[in-house]
Coordinates of C-alpha atoms and ligand atoms in Angstrom, one line a residue:
X1 CA 0.0 0.0 0.0
X2 CA 1.6 3.3 -1.0
X3 CA 0.7 6.6 0.5
X4 CA -1.8 8.8 -1.3
X5 CA -1.9 12.6 -1.7
X6 CA -4.5 13.4 1.0
X7 CA -6.4 16.6 0.4
X8 CA -8.4 16.3 3.6
X9 CA -9.2 19.6 5.4
X10 CA -8.4 18.0 8.7
X11 CA -7.2 15.9 10.2
X12 CA -4.8 16.4 7.3
X13 CA -1.7 15.0 5.8
X14 CA 1.5 15.1 7.9
X15 CA 5.0 15.3 6.4
X16 CA 6.2 11.8 5.5
X17 CA 9.5 12.5 7.2
X18 CA 7.7 13.2 10.4
X19 CA 5.7 10.0 10.4
X20 CA 8.8 8.0 9.6
X21 CA 10.7 9.6 12.4
X22 CA 7.8 8.9 14.8
X23 CA 7.6 5.3 13.6
X24 CA 11.3 4.8 14.2
X25 CA 11.0 6.2 17.7
X26 CA 7.7 4.4 18.4
X27 CA 8.9 1.6 20.6
X28 CA 11.9 3.3 22.1
X29 CA 12.3 7.0 22.3
X30 CA 16.0 8.0 22.6
X31 CA 17.0 4.9 24.6
X32 CA 14.3 5.4 27.2
X33 CA 12.9 1.9 26.4
X34 CA 9.4 3.3 26.0
X35 CA 7.2 5.1 23.6
X36 CA 6.5 8.8 24.1
X37 CA 2.9 7.7 24.6
X38 CA 3.9 5.8 27.7
X39 CA 6.0 8.5 29.4
X40 CA 5.0 10.5 32.4
X41 CA 4.4 14.1 31.4
X42 CA 6.4 15.1 34.5
X43 CA 9.4 13.0 33.7
X44 CA 12.7 14.4 32.3
X45 CA 12.4 12.8 28.9
X46 CA 8.9 14.3 28.1
X47 CA 9.8 17.6 29.7
X48 CA 12.7 17.8 27.2
X49 CA 10.4 17.0 24.3
X50 CA 7.9 19.6 25.5
X51 CA 10.3 22.4 26.0
X52 CA 12.1 21.7 22.7
X53 CA 8.8 21.9 20.8
X54 CA 7.9 25.2 22.5
X55 CA 11.3 26.7 21.8
X56 CA 11.2 25.7 18.1
X57 CA 7.7 27.1 17.7
X58 CA 8.9 30.4 19.3
X59 CA 11.8 30.5 16.9
X60 CA 9.6 29.7 13.9
X61 CA 7.0 32.4 14.7
X62 CA 9.4 34.8 16.4
X63 CA 7.1 34.8 19.4
X64 CA 8.0 37.7 21.6
X65 CA 8.9 37.0 25.3
X66 CA 5.8 38.6 26.6
X67 CA 3.6 35.9 25.1
X68 CA 2.8 32.6 26.6
X69 CA 2.5 29.5 24.5
X70 CA -0.1 27.0 25.8
X71 CA -0.5 23.4 24.7
X72 CA -4.1 22.6 25.4
X73 CA -6.9 20.2 24.4
X74 CA -10.5 20.7 23.4
X75 CA -9.8 21.9 19.9
X76 CA -10.3 25.4 18.4
X77 CA -14.0 25.0 19.2
X78 CA -13.4 25.0 22.9
X79 CA -11.6 28.3 22.5
X80 CA -14.8 29.8 21.1
X81 CA -16.1 29.8 24.7
X82 CA -12.7 30.2 26.5
X83 CA -12.0 33.5 24.7
X84 CA -15.0 35.5 26.0
X85 CA -14.7 33.8 29.5
X86 CA -11.0 34.9 29.7
X87 CA -10.9 38.2 27.8
X88 CA -14.1 40.1 28.5
X89 CA -12.9 41.3 31.9
X90 CA -15.4 44.0 33.1
X91 CA -16.5 44.7 29.5
X92 CA -19.7 43.4 28.1
X93 CA -19.2 43.5 24.4
X94 CA -16.8 42.0 21.9
X95 CA -16.3 42.6 18.1
X96 CA -16.5 39.8 15.7
X97 CA -15.9 39.6 11.9
X98 CA -18.1 37.2 10.0
X99 CA -16.3 35.7 7.0
X100 CA -17.6 32.2 7.0
X101 CA -18.7 29.0 8.8
X102 CA -16.0 29.1 11.4
X103 CA -16.6 32.8 12.2
X104 CA -20.2 32.0 12.6
X105 CA -19.5 29.2 15.1
X106 CA -17.2 31.5 17.1
X107 CA -19.9 34.2 17.1
X108 CA -22.7 31.8 18.2
X109 CA -20.7 30.6 21.1
X110 CA -19.6 34.1 22.2
X111 CA -23.2 35.2 22.3
X112 CA -23.7 33.0 25.4
X113 CA -21.3 35.2 27.3
X114 CA -21.5 38.7 25.9
X115 CA -23.1 41.1 23.4
X116 CA -21.5 40.3 20.1
X117 CA -21.1 43.2 17.7
X118 CA -20.6 41.8 14.2
X119 CA -18.4 44.6 12.8
X120 CA -18.4 43.2 9.2
X121 CA -19.8 40.3 7.3
X122 CA -19.4 38.9 3.8
X123 CA -22.4 36.6 4.1
X124 CA -24.2 38.5 1.3
X125 CA -21.5 37.4 -1.1
X126 CA -21.8 33.8 0.0
X127 CA -18.6 34.2 1.9
X128 CA -16.5 34.7 -1.3
X129 CA -14.7 37.8 -0.2
X130 CA -13.4 39.7 2.9
X131 CA -15.4 42.9 3.8
X132 CA -13.3 46.0 3.1
X133 CA -11.6 47.1 6.3
X134 CA -12.7 50.7 5.8
X135 CA -16.3 49.5 6.3
X136 CA -15.8 47.8 9.7
X137 CA -17.8 49.3 12.5
X138 CA -15.2 48.7 15.2
X139 CA -16.1 49.6 18.8
X140 CA -13.2 51.2 20.7
X141 CA -14.7 49.8 23.9
X142 CA -14.9 46.2 22.8
X143 CA -13.0 43.7 25.0
X144 CA -11.4 42.3 21.9
X145 CA -11.8 41.8 18.1
X146 CA -12.1 38.3 16.8
X147 CA -11.6 37.1 13.3
X148 CA -10.7 34.1 11.2
X149 CA -7.7 34.7 9.0
X150 CA -8.4 31.7 6.9
X151 CA -11.9 30.3 6.4
X152 CA -11.3 26.6 5.9
X153 CA -14.6 25.8 4.2
X154 CA -15.0 28.9 2.0
X155 CA -11.3 29.1 1.0
X156 CA -11.1 32.8 1.8
X157 CA -8.0 34.2 3.5
X158 CA -7.0 37.6 4.7
X159 CA -3.9 39.0 3.0
X160 CA -3.4 41.6 5.8
X161 CA -3.6 41.9 9.6
X162 CA -6.5 44.2 10.6
X163 CA -5.3 47.2 12.8
X164 CA -7.5 47.3 15.8
X165 CA -5.5 49.9 17.7
X166 CA -5.6 49.2 21.5
X167 CA -8.3 46.6 21.3
X168 CA -6.7 43.1 21.4
X169 CA -6.9 41.2 18.2
X170 CA -7.8 37.5 18.5
X171 CA -7.3 35.2 15.6
X172 CA -8.5 31.6 14.9
X173 CA -5.5 30.5 12.8
X174 CA -6.5 26.8 12.8
X175 CA -6.0 26.4 9.1
X176 CA -3.3 28.9 8.3
X177 CA -0.8 28.9 11.3
X178 CA 2.8 28.1 10.1
X179 CA 1.8 28.6 6.4
X180 CA 3.5 32.0 6.0
X181 CA 5.3 34.6 8.1
X182 CA 3.1 36.4 10.6
X183 CA 3.9 39.3 13.0
X184 CA 2.7 37.8 16.4
X185 CA 3.2 41.2 18.1
X186 CA 0.1 42.5 16.2
X187 CA -2.1 40.0 18.1
X188 CA -3.5 39.7 21.6
X189 CA -4.1 36.0 21.1
X190 CA -3.7 33.4 18.4
X191 CA -5.2 29.9 18.6
X192 CA -5.3 26.9 16.4
X193 CA -6.4 23.3 16.5
X194 CA -3.4 21.2 15.5
X195 CA -4.9 18.8 13.0
X196 CA -4.5 21.0 9.9
X197 CA -0.9 22.4 9.9
X198 CA 0.6 21.5 13.2
X199 CA 0.2 17.8 14.0
X200 CA -2.4 15.2 15.0
X201 CA -5.8 16.1 16.5
X202 CA -6.0 16.4 20.2
X203 CA -3.7 19.4 20.6
X204 CA -4.7 23.1 20.5
X205 CA -2.2 25.9 20.5
X206 CA -2.8 29.2 22.3
X207 CA -0.3 32.0 21.9
X208 CA -1.4 34.8 24.2
X209 CA 0.0 38.1 25.5
X210 CA 0.8 38.1 29.2
X211 CA -1.4 41.0 30.1
X212 CA -4.5 39.2 28.8
X213 CA -4.0 36.3 31.3
X214 CA -5.5 36.5 34.8
X215 CA -8.8 38.4 34.1
X216 CA -11.1 35.4 33.6
X217 CA -14.7 35.6 34.8
X218 CA -15.3 34.3 38.3
X219 CA -17.2 31.2 37.1
X220 CA -14.6 30.1 34.5
X221 CA -13.8 26.4 34.8
X222 CA -10.2 25.9 35.9
X223 CA -9.6 24.0 32.7
X224 CA -10.7 26.9 30.5
X225 CA -8.8 29.5 32.4
X226 CA -5.6 30.5 30.6
X227 CA -4.0 31.4 34.0
X228 CA -4.3 27.8 35.1
X229 CA -2.4 26.6 32.1
X230 CA 0.1 29.5 32.0
X231 CA 1.0 29.0 35.7
X232 CA 1.6 25.3 35.1
X233 CA 3.4 25.3 31.8
X234 CA 0.4 23.5 30.2
X235 CA 0.8 20.7 32.7
X236 CA -1.9 21.5 35.2
X237 CA -3.4 18.1 34.2
X238 CA -2.1 15.6 31.7
X239 CA -1.5 17.3 28.4
X240 CA -1.9 15.6 25.0
X241 CA 1.6 14.3 25.2
X242 CA 1.9 12.3 21.9
X243 CA 0.3 15.1 19.9
X244 CA 2.7 17.6 21.5
X245 CA 5.7 15.4 20.6
X246 CA 4.5 15.0 17.0
X247 CA 3.9 18.8 16.8
X248 CA 7.5 19.2 17.9
X249 CA 8.7 16.9 15.0
X250 CA 6.6 19.1 12.6
X251 CA 8.2 22.3 13.9
X252 CA 11.7 20.7 13.3
X253 CA 10.5 19.8 9.8
X254 CA 9.3 23.4 9.1
X255 CA 12.5 24.8 10.3
X256 CA 14.4 22.6 7.8
X257 CA 12.1 23.9 5.1
X258 CA 13.4 27.4 5.7
X259 CA 11.0 28.4 8.5
X260 CA 7.9 30.4 7.7
X261 CA 9.6 32.4 5.0
X262 CA 10.5 29.2 3.1
X263 CA 7.1 27.6 3.8
X264 CA 5.3 30.7 2.6
X265 CA 7.2 30.7 -0.7
X266 CA 6.4 27.0 -1.3
X267 CA 2.7 27.5 -0.3
X268 CA 2.4 30.5 -2.6
X269 CA 3.9 28.5 -5.5
X270 CA 1.7 25.5 -4.8
X271 CA -1.6 27.5 -4.6
X272 CA -0.7 29.7 -7.6
X273 CA -0.3 26.5 -9.7
X274 CA -3.6 25.1 -8.7
X275 CA -5.5 28.4 -9.2
X276 CA -3.9 28.8 -12.6
X277 CA -5.2 25.4 -13.6
X278 CA -8.7 26.4 -12.4
X279 CA -8.7 29.8 -14.1
X280 CA -7.0 28.5 -17.2
X281 CA -10.0 26.3 -18.1
X282 CA -13.7 27.0 -18.5
X283 CA -14.4 23.6 -17.0
X284 CA -13.4 24.5 -13.4
X285 CA -14.3 27.5 -11.3
X286 CA -13.4 29.0 -7.9
X287 CA -15.8 31.8 -6.7
X288 CA -13.4 33.6 -4.4
X289 CA -12.3 37.1 -5.1
X290 CA -8.7 36.6 -6.4
X291 CA -7.0 38.8 -3.8
X292 CA -8.6 36.8 -0.9
X293 CA -8.1 33.3 -2.2
X294 CA -6.7 30.9 0.4
X295 CA -3.3 29.4 0.1
X296 CA -4.4 26.4 2.1
X297 CA -8.0 25.5 1.1
X298 CA -9.0 25.6 -2.5
X299 CA -12.6 24.9 -3.3
X300 CA -13.6 24.4 -6.9
X301 CA -16.5 23.3 -8.9
X302 CA -16.8 21.3 -12.1
X303 CA -18.7 22.4 -15.2
X304 CA -21.6 20.2 -14.0
X305 CA -22.1 18.7 -10.5
X306 CA -23.2 15.6 -12.4
X307 CA -19.5 14.9 -13.0
X308 CA -18.5 15.1 -9.4
X309 CA -18.7 11.4 -8.7
X310 CA -16.7 10.5 -11.8
X311 CA -14.1 13.1 -10.9
X312 CA -13.7 11.7 -7.4
X313 CA -13.5 8.2 -8.7
X314 CA -10.9 9.0 -11.3
X315 CA -8.9 11.1 -8.8
X316 CA -8.8 8.2 -6.3
X317 CA -7.3 6.0 -9.0
X318 CA -4.4 8.4 -9.3
X319 CA -3.9 8.4 -5.5
X320 CA -5.6 11.8 -5.0
X321 CA -7.8 11.3 -1.9
X322 CA -10.4 13.3 0.0
X323 CA -11.2 15.9 -2.6
X324 CA -14.9 16.0 -2.0
X325 CA -16.0 19.5 -1.1
X326 CA -17.7 20.6 2.1
X327 CA -21.5 19.9 1.9
X328 CA -22.3 23.6 2.3
X329 CA -20.2 24.5 -0.8
X330 CA -20.4 21.4 -3.0
X331 CA -17.9 20.5 -5.7
X332 CA -14.4 19.8 -4.7
X333 CA -12.0 21.2 -2.1
X334 CA -8.3 20.6 -2.2
X335 CA -6.7 21.4 1.2
X336 CA -3.0 21.9 0.5
X337 CA -1.4 22.5 3.8
X338 CA 2.3 22.6 4.5
X339 CA 2.6 18.8 4.3
X340 CA 1.2 18.5 0.8
X341 CA 4.2 18.1 -1.5
X342 CA 4.4 19.9 -4.8
X343 CA 4.2 16.5 -6.4
X344 CA 0.7 16.3 -5.1
X345 CA -0.3 19.5 -6.8
X346 CA 1.3 18.4 -10.1
X347 CA -0.5 15.1 -10.0
X348 CA -3.8 16.9 -9.2
X349 CA -3.4 19.5 -12.0
X350 CA -2.5 16.8 -14.5
X351 CA -5.5 14.8 -13.6
X352 CA -7.8 17.9 -13.7
X353 CA -6.5 18.7 -17.2
X354 CA -7.1 15.2 -18.4
X355 CA -10.5 15.0 -16.9
X356 CA -11.6 18.3 -18.4
X357 CA -10.4 17.2 -21.9
X358 CA -12.3 13.9 -21.6
X359 CA -15.5 15.4 -20.4
X360 CA -15.8 18.7 -22.3
Ligands
PLP401 C1 -11.0 23.0 11.8 C2 -11.3 24.4 12.3 C3 -11.9 24.7 13.6 C4 -12.4 23.6 14.5 O1 -11.3 23.0 15.1 P1 -11.5 21.8 16.2 O2 -10.1 21.6 16.6 O3 -12.1 20.7 15.5 O4 -12.4 22.4 17.2 C5 -12.1 26.0 13.9 N1 -11.7 27.0 13.1 C6 -11.1 26.8 12.0 C7 -10.8 28.0 11.1 C8 -10.9 25.5 11.5 O5 -10.4 25.3 10.3

């Protein structure tokens, strides 16, 4: 059985080199005589794995010293509640930008805790663009501004960081973290479920500025309080140790690829190639405004939805897996995170060209 090019939106492909390394170390990590899965999170061996991973992530993203990095569980979805619980302080409202399905989920959850001011929405366009920043109705008294830099389902991505002045900016980077350079100092908080660009499911990264920790609402569960985890180096309880270790291997791999600069160049080239194939034919289409097209998730439709099943079947024969689009958008979606090799893009583009020729 050979490995396929897996275009899944998440859990997604991991770099083959990472899986190989993990498999070599599966039974015996570094002479410890046990798997990382079997180690105490408080033992020396795992502590060294954990701190190396954090140090490498800090290097990769140039995370300033006044930010904590937390290795949590619960997924990005749990952060939708943790954010208002931790960041509202004595304020009662928060600003949210609505650019797609994940924004909407974050908004719906925040509404349980505060007045949500939707400062901009692209819903009218079917979430195919980003509302122009000049139209945002930002509230200077908001506790924070939340947005989703890359909408995984719609395939829409910000090409800039919104300037929210003194109001902390909070970003759900689940599907774009580590894909290109980013200035962390512009954010109050960044969070991401790991299973797209970081590692296996089960780990959630939170990168948060020190001054935003310690103001949680009275009734915040200890496990949702950033202070709990910051005070205990993410080891208040048992962290997702194996996912943390694998994330560490991914960070080493990204460093070898030239860090986020190198990764960004590769991702730009990969996505350019795929969009060129879509735009260069009248058989395929992508509805997103060109400027805001995602480098990570590329939805596209065929000339007729009647051909979708045949496309997926033919693709599978070429080792191109999980291309079926999200049910809300239809058609196809190629998620091309860091771990998708250029070879995968080439194989997909060749197949698309062939399929279009045969079915035109
Ligand atoms: C996948 C995804 C989520 C949900 O992540 P979970 O870890 O499954 O909770 C949230 N936001 C975005 C942008 C995503 O891509």
